[in-house]
Amino acid sequence: MPIAPHTLRLAQRLALIALALVLLYGAIAWFALPAAVRWAVDGPVSRELGRTVSVQSVRVNPYTLHAELEGLRVAGAPGEASPLLEISKTAVNASWTSVFHLAPVVDALRIEGLRANLVRTGPQRFNFSDIVDRILAKPPSPKPTLFAIYNIEVLDGAIRLDDQVRKAVEQVSALELGVPFVSNFPADREVQVQPRLAAKVNGHALELQGRTLPFEESLDSVLDFKLTDFDLPHLLSFSPIELNFTVPSGKLDADLSLTFRRGVPARGDKPAKPERLILAGKTAVRDFSLRAPAGASTAPLVGFQRLAITIEELGLLIHRARVAEVKLEGPAIEVLRSAQGVNWVNFLKAPLKPGAESAKRDTRPPEWDWQVARIAVEGGRLHFVDETVGRFERTLTDMSVQL
């Protein structure tokens, strides 16, 4: 049956209109999108960070949603000649599915030539602490921001830390990082990057290479890592938020695996499975002690010989925890009631220093689904002192609990 001439002409006109719209979109977006990125970097981003942020060049393909930023630079703190952060090239492959999800979906993110110049100016204070304080002081969002970023790569990175407290300089060079995905909702995108961490730390090579389980439907990518005798006081001294307690001693041992489990779309009568980020394994803290508050009036609060935790599954994206065993050996707890109140109550009310109170914003942390199969406490000691009635003192020893 032949097509009527007027129908053919209408179809041709519609096709020409559609083509014109596509070309018009490309012509406008080709110039408008880079300008919009520059405006955002120079304006809102700089204001949010309280630092001058600049970019040398921006290229955007409006059809493929591929963007490249070259020469991204975040200025250092006032008085610093070196920038806080420089990135030679950032390549972003966004996905059109962002429109359907009403949330950013990125198929690939590649960062090349990252250079960070960090300065530790005091205990738990850095040359970027003002940025952390500014961000934490912002009012919370009523709903979590949804995002999905896949195939994250960092190449040729370097970090320099000038530790003015310890009078030492730490160098991380040849940094390479691979992260299959970071997502808080299922977006069903292809994963090509394997988990990997490689670097030279003060000249010493470090490399963690992940593996893929090809027989799993979700093609799990697993990264194994071990820690032995990791010094907790040294770690906490680098906290960007000022703590109102001190940890004089403590060693961390860990034998853990981090699994990136790709989402699986629904097939037949099988429901869809979202992306998962799962931590599992064993970890232990030894010879631990904690004192509070920080400063001249500090006093012992708690200590123990060993705390061992066997994790079956810690779902970091879905807030689900399955713990096989928690075993606490030799805990020593100090409870003091004085004119200033009960030491534990005071500690729980103010775990951060007054200058960091803004970091405790009025937000509720996400609720976790917890299950612990076994809890054991052995050789516990509780020392109680009440100074409000003269001095009443009692000590309980050899405390044990099995749950």
Coordinates of C-alpha atoms in Angstrom, one line a residue:
M1 CA 0.0 0.0 0.0
P2 CA 1.7 3.3 -1.1
I3 CA 2.3 6.0 1.4
A4 CA 0.2 9.1 0.8
P5 CA 2.2 12.2 -0.3
H6 CA 1.0 14.4 2.5
T7 CA 2.0 11.7 5.1
L8 CA 5.4 11.4 3.6
R9 CA 5.9 15.2 3.6
L10 CA 4.7 15.2 7.3
A11 CA 7.2 12.5 8.2
Q12 CA 10.0 14.4 6.4
R13 CA 9.1 17.6 8.2
L14 CA 9.1 15.8 11.6
A15 CA 12.4 14.2 10.9
L16 CA 13.9 17.6 9.9
I17 CA 12.5 19.2 13.0
A18 CA 14.0 16.4 15.2
L19 CA 17.4 16.7 13.4
A20 CA 17.3 20.5 13.9
L21 CA 16.5 20.1 17.6
V22 CA 19.4 17.6 18.1
L23 CA 21.8 19.9 16.2
L24 CA 20.6 22.9 18.2
Y25 CA 21.0 21.1 21.5
G26 CA 24.5 20.1 20.5
A27 CA 25.5 23.6 19.4
I28 CA 24.2 25.2 22.5
A29 CA 25.4 22.6 25.0
W30 CA 28.8 22.4 23.4
F31 CA 29.5 26.0 24.5
A32 CA 27.1 26.3 27.5
L33 CA 28.1 23.3 29.5
P34 CA 31.8 24.2 29.7
A35 CA 30.8 27.7 30.7
A36 CA 28.4 26.3 33.3
V37 CA 31.2 24.1 34.8
R38 CA 33.6 27.1 35.0
W39 CA 30.9 29.2 36.6
A40 CA 30.2 26.4 39.2
V41 CA 33.9 26.0 40.0
D42 CA 34.7 29.7 40.3
G43 CA 31.5 30.5 42.2
P44 CA 29.5 28.0 44.3
V45 CA 32.4 25.4 44.7
S46 CA 34.9 28.1 45.8
R47 CA 32.4 29.6 48.2
E48 CA 31.5 26.2 49.7
L49 CA 35.2 25.4 50.3
G50 CA 36.2 28.9 51.4
R51 CA 39.2 28.5 48.9
T52 CA 39.8 29.7 45.4
V53 CA 39.1 26.8 43.0
S54 CA 40.1 27.1 39.3
V55 CA 40.2 25.0 36.2
Q56 CA 42.3 25.6 33.1
S57 CA 40.1 24.0 30.5
V58 CA 36.8 22.2 30.2
R59 CA 35.6 20.0 27.3
V60 CA 32.1 18.4 27.2
N61 CA 30.5 16.2 24.6
P62 CA 26.8 16.8 25.0
Y63 CA 25.8 13.7 23.1
T64 CA 28.0 11.1 24.9
L65 CA 28.1 13.1 28.2
H66 CA 31.8 12.7 28.3
A67 CA 33.6 15.6 30.2
E68 CA 37.3 16.4 30.7
L69 CA 38.6 19.0 33.1
E70 CA 42.3 19.9 32.9
G71 CA 44.3 21.9 35.5
L72 CA 41.9 21.7 38.4
R73 CA 43.4 23.6 41.4
V74 CA 42.3 24.2 45.0
A75 CA 44.3 27.0 46.6
G76 CA 46.1 26.4 49.9
A77 CA 45.4 28.0 53.2
P78 CA 46.0 31.8 53.6
G79 CA 49.8 32.3 53.6
E80 CA 50.6 29.0 51.9
A81 CA 52.4 29.3 48.5
S82 CA 51.6 25.7 47.4
P83 CA 48.1 24.7 46.4
L84 CA 46.2 22.3 48.6
L85 CA 45.2 20.1 45.6
E86 CA 46.0 19.9 41.9
I87 CA 44.7 17.4 39.4
S88 CA 46.2 17.3 35.9
K89 CA 43.2 15.7 34.2
T90 CA 39.8 14.5 35.3
A91 CA 37.6 12.5 32.8
V92 CA 34.0 11.7 33.6
N93 CA 31.6 9.5 31.6
A94 CA 28.1 10.3 32.8
S95 CA 25.2 8.2 31.9
W96 CA 21.8 9.2 30.4
T97 CA 20.2 6.9 33.0
S98 CA 20.8 9.8 35.4
V99 CA 17.6 11.3 33.9
F100 CA 15.5 8.3 34.8
H101 CA 17.0 7.8 38.2
L102 CA 16.8 11.6 39.0
A103 CA 20.3 11.1 40.5
P104 CA 23.9 11.3 39.1
V105 CA 25.0 8.1 37.5
V106 CA 28.6 8.0 36.3
D107 CA 29.9 5.1 34.2
A108 CA 33.6 5.9 34.7
L109 CA 35.7 8.4 36.6
R110 CA 39.4 8.8 35.9
I111 CA 41.7 11.1 37.8
E112 CA 45.3 11.6 36.6
G113 CA 48.1 13.5 38.2
L114 CA 46.6 14.2 41.6
R115 CA 48.9 16.2 43.8
A116 CA 48.0 17.0 47.5
N117 CA 50.0 19.2 49.8
L118 CA 48.9 18.5 53.4
V119 CA 50.2 20.2 56.5
R120 CA 49.5 19.0 60.0
T121 CA 49.6 22.2 62.0
G122 CA 48.7 20.8 65.4
P123 CA 47.1 17.8 67.1
Q124 CA 44.1 16.9 64.9
R125 CA 44.5 20.1 62.9
F126 CA 45.5 20.4 59.3
N127 CA 45.7 23.0 56.6
F128 CA 42.3 21.7 55.3
S129 CA 40.6 21.7 58.8
D130 CA 38.8 24.9 57.9
I131 CA 37.1 23.2 55.0
V132 CA 36.1 20.2 57.1
D133 CA 34.6 22.6 59.7
R134 CA 32.8 24.6 57.1
I135 CA 31.2 21.4 55.6
L136 CA 30.2 19.9 58.9
A137 CA 28.6 23.2 60.0
K138 CA 26.2 23.1 57.1
P139 CA 22.6 22.1 57.9
P140 CA 21.8 18.5 57.1
S141 CA 19.9 17.5 54.1
P142 CA 16.4 16.0 55.0
K143 CA 17.1 13.1 52.5
P144 CA 20.3 11.3 51.6
T145 CA 21.8 12.3 48.2
L146 CA 21.6 9.4 45.8
F147 CA 24.5 8.8 43.5
A148 CA 26.2 5.9 41.6
I149 CA 29.8 6.1 40.4
Y150 CA 31.4 3.2 38.6
N151 CA 34.9 2.3 37.4
I152 CA 36.9 4.8 39.5
E153 CA 40.6 5.1 38.7
V154 CA 43.3 7.3 40.2
L155 CA 46.6 7.3 38.3
D156 CA 50.0 8.9 39.0
G157 CA 48.9 10.4 42.4
A158 CA 51.2 11.9 45.0
I159 CA 50.5 13.1 48.5
R160 CA 53.0 15.2 50.6
L161 CA 52.3 15.5 54.4
D162 CA 54.3 18.1 56.3
D163 CA 53.9 17.0 59.9
Q164 CA 54.9 20.1 61.9
V165 CA 53.9 18.3 65.1
R166 CA 56.4 15.5 64.6
K167 CA 58.8 17.6 62.6
A168 CA 58.7 15.0 59.8
V169 CA 57.6 14.8 56.1
E170 CA 55.7 11.8 54.8
Q171 CA 55.6 11.2 51.0
V172 CA 53.2 9.0 49.1
S173 CA 54.1 8.7 45.4
A174 CA 53.1 6.6 42.4
L175 CA 49.7 6.3 43.8
E176 CA 47.2 4.1 41.8
L177 CA 43.8 3.3 43.0
G178 CA 41.0 1.2 41.4
V179 CA 37.5 1.1 42.8
P180 CA 34.8 -0.9 41.0
F181 CA 31.9 1.3 42.2
V182 CA 30.6 3.5 45.0
S183 CA 26.8 3.7 45.0
N184 CA 23.9 4.0 47.4
F185 CA 21.3 2.8 44.9
P186 CA 21.2 0.1 42.2
A187 CA 22.0 1.5 38.7
D188 CA 23.0 -1.7 36.9
R189 CA 26.1 -0.4 35.0
E190 CA 29.0 -2.4 33.7
V191 CA 32.0 -2.8 36.0
Q192 CA 35.4 -3.0 34.3
V193 CA 37.8 -1.8 37.0
Q194 CA 39.3 -4.2 39.5
P195 CA 40.0 -3.2 43.1
R196 CA 43.6 -2.1 43.5
L197 CA 45.9 0.0 45.6
A198 CA 49.5 0.6 44.7
A199 CA 51.9 3.3 46.0
K200 CA 55.3 4.1 47.3
V201 CA 55.2 5.2 50.9
N202 CA 58.4 7.1 51.8
G203 CA 60.1 5.0 49.1
H204 CA 58.7 1.7 50.2
A205 CA 56.4 -0.1 47.7
L206 CA 52.9 -1.1 48.7
E207 CA 50.5 -3.0 46.5
L208 CA 47.1 -4.6 47.1
Q209 CA 45.6 -6.3 44.1
G210 CA 42.0 -7.5 44.0
R211 CA 40.7 -10.7 42.4
T212 CA 37.5 -11.5 40.6
L213 CA 35.4 -14.6 41.3
P214 CA 34.3 -15.5 37.7
F215 CA 31.8 -18.3 38.8
E216 CA 29.7 -15.9 40.8
E217 CA 26.7 -14.4 39.0
S218 CA 27.6 -11.0 40.2
L219 CA 31.3 -11.3 39.4
D220 CA 32.5 -10.4 42.9
S221 CA 35.7 -8.4 43.1
V222 CA 37.6 -9.0 46.3
L223 CA 40.4 -7.0 47.9
D224 CA 42.2 -8.7 50.8
F225 CA 44.3 -6.8 53.3
K226 CA 46.1 -7.5 56.5
L227 CA 47.4 -5.2 59.3
T228 CA 49.7 -6.2 62.2
D229 CA 50.6 -4.1 65.2
F230 CA 49.1 -0.9 63.7
D231 CA 49.5 1.9 66.3
L232 CA 46.1 3.4 67.2
P233 CA 47.5 6.5 69.0
H234 CA 49.4 7.4 65.9
L235 CA 46.4 6.9 63.7
L236 CA 44.0 9.0 65.9
S237 CA 46.6 11.8 66.0
F238 CA 45.7 12.4 62.3
S239 CA 41.9 12.7 63.0
P240 CA 40.7 15.9 61.1
I241 CA 38.1 16.4 63.9
E242 CA 39.4 17.3 67.4
L243 CA 38.6 14.6 69.9
N244 CA 37.9 15.1 73.6
F245 CA 39.7 12.0 74.6
T246 CA 43.1 10.4 74.2
V247 CA 44.2 6.9 73.5
P248 CA 47.6 6.4 75.1
S249 CA 48.0 2.8 73.9
G250 CA 46.5 0.3 71.5
K251 CA 47.5 -2.0 68.7
L252 CA 45.3 -3.1 65.8
D253 CA 45.5 -6.4 63.9
A254 CA 43.2 -7.2 61.0
D255 CA 42.7 -9.9 58.4
L256 CA 39.9 -8.6 56.2
S257 CA 38.4 -8.8 52.7
L258 CA 36.4 -6.1 51.0
T259 CA 34.0 -7.4 48.3
F260 CA 32.5 -5.3 45.6
R261 CA 29.4 -7.2 44.5
R262 CA 27.9 -6.1 41.2
G263 CA 24.1 -5.7 41.0
V264 CA 22.2 -8.4 39.1
P265 CA 19.1 -7.4 37.1
A266 CA 15.9 -9.4 37.6
R267 CA 15.6 -12.5 35.5
G268 CA 12.4 -14.5 35.3
D269 CA 11.2 -15.2 38.8
K270 CA 14.4 -14.0 40.3
P271 CA 14.3 -10.5 41.8
A272 CA 17.0 -7.9 41.1
K273 CA 19.9 -7.7 43.5
P274 CA 21.5 -4.3 44.2
E275 CA 25.2 -3.5 44.4
R276 CA 26.8 -4.5 47.6
L277 CA 30.0 -3.4 49.4
I278 CA 30.8 -6.1 52.0
L279 CA 33.6 -6.2 54.6
A280 CA 34.3 -9.6 56.3
G281 CA 37.1 -11.2 58.3
K282 CA 38.7 -10.9 61.7
T283 CA 40.0 -7.9 63.6
A284 CA 41.4 -7.4 67.1
V285 CA 42.6 -4.5 69.2
R286 CA 45.2 -5.2 71.9
D287 CA 46.6 -3.4 74.9
F288 CA 44.1 -0.6 74.6
S289 CA 43.5 2.3 77.0
L290 CA 41.3 5.4 76.7
R291 CA 41.4 8.6 78.9
A292 CA 38.9 11.4 79.0
P293 CA 38.5 14.3 78.7
A294 CA 41.6 15.5 76.8
G295 CA 43.8 18.0 78.5
A296 CA 45.1 18.4 82.0
S297 CA 42.1 16.9 83.8
T298 CA 42.2 13.7 81.8
A299 CA 41.7 10.4 83.7
P300 CA 41.4 6.7 82.9
L301 CA 38.1 5.6 81.5
V302 CA 38.5 2.1 80.0
G303 CA 41.1 -0.3 78.9
F304 CA 41.4 -3.9 78.0
Q305 CA 43.8 -6.6 77.0
R306 CA 42.2 -7.7 73.8
L307 CA 38.9 -7.1 71.8
A308 CA 38.5 -9.6 69.0
I309 CA 35.6 -9.4 66.5
T310 CA 34.8 -12.0 63.8
I311 CA 32.7 -10.3 61.0
E312 CA 30.6 -12.5 58.8
E313 CA 29.2 -9.7 56.8
L314 CA 29.3 -5.9 57.1
G315 CA 27.2 -4.4 54.4
L316 CA 28.5 -0.9 54.1
L317 CA 25.9 0.3 51.6
I318 CA 22.8 -1.4 53.0
H319 CA 23.8 -0.9 56.7
R320 CA 23.6 -4.5 57.6
A321 CA 25.9 -6.3 60.0
R322 CA 26.3 -10.0 60.8
V323 CA 28.9 -10.7 63.5
A324 CA 29.9 -14.2 64.5
E325 CA 31.6 -13.4 67.7
V326 CA 32.7 -10.5 69.9
K327 CA 35.2 -11.5 72.6
L328 CA 36.5 -9.0 75.2
E329 CA 39.4 -10.1 77.4
G330 CA 40.6 -8.3 80.6
P331 CA 38.4 -5.1 80.4
A332 CA 39.0 -2.5 83.2
I333 CA 36.3 0.1 83.5
E334 CA 36.6 3.2 85.7
V335 CA 33.3 4.8 86.9
L336 CA 33.6 8.1 88.8
R337 CA 30.8 10.1 90.3
S338 CA 31.8 13.6 91.3
A339 CA 30.5 17.2 91.6
Q340 CA 30.9 17.4 87.8
G341 CA 28.7 14.4 87.2
V342 CA 29.4 10.8 86.1
N343 CA 32.6 10.5 84.0
W344 CA 30.9 8.2 81.4
V345 CA 27.9 10.4 81.0
N346 CA 30.2 13.4 80.5
F347 CA 32.3 11.5 78.0
L348 CA 29.3 10.4 75.9
K349 CA 27.8 13.9 75.9
A350 CA 31.1 15.5 74.6
P351 CA 33.3 13.0 72.7
L352 CA 34.5 16.0 70.6
K353 CA 36.3 19.1 71.8
P354 CA 34.2 22.3 72.2
G355 CA 35.7 23.7 69.0
A356 CA 34.5 20.8 67.1
E357 CA 30.9 20.8 68.3
S358 CA 29.6 21.8 64.9
A359 CA 30.7 18.4 63.6
K360 CA 28.0 16.8 65.8
R361 CA 25.2 18.3 63.8
D362 CA 21.6 17.4 64.7
T363 CA 21.5 14.4 62.4
R364 CA 20.5 10.8 63.0
P365 CA 23.0 8.3 61.7
P366 CA 21.5 5.6 59.5
E367 CA 20.0 2.7 61.4
W368 CA 21.9 -0.6 61.1
D369 CA 20.4 -4.1 61.1
W370 CA 22.7 -5.8 63.6
Q371 CA 22.9 -9.5 64.5
V372 CA 25.6 -10.8 66.9
A373 CA 25.8 -14.6 67.3
R374 CA 28.0 -14.7 70.4
I375 CA 29.4 -12.2 73.0
A376 CA 31.9 -13.2 75.6
V377 CA 33.6 -11.1 78.3
E378 CA 36.4 -12.6 80.4
G379 CA 38.4 -11.3 83.4
G380 CA 36.6 -8.0 83.7
R381 CA 37.2 -5.4 86.4
L382 CA 34.9 -2.5 87.4
H383 CA 36.2 0.2 89.7
F384 CA 33.5 2.6 91.1
V385 CA 34.2 5.7 93.1
D386 CA 31.6 8.1 94.4
E387 CA 33.0 11.5 95.7
T388 CA 29.6 13.1 96.4
V389 CA 29.3 11.1 99.7
G390 CA 32.8 11.6 101.0
R391 CA 34.6 8.8 99.2
F392 CA 32.7 5.5 98.5
E393 CA 34.8 3.0 96.6
R394 CA 34.1 -0.5 95.4
T395 CA 35.9 -2.9 93.0
L396 CA 34.4 -5.9 91.2
T397 CA 36.8 -8.4 89.7
D398 CA 36.8 -11.6 87.7
M399 CA 33.6 -10.5 85.8
S400 CA 32.6 -12.8 83.0
V401 CA 29.6 -12.7 80.6
Q402 CA 28.5 -15.2 78.0
L403 CA 25.7 -14.4 75.6

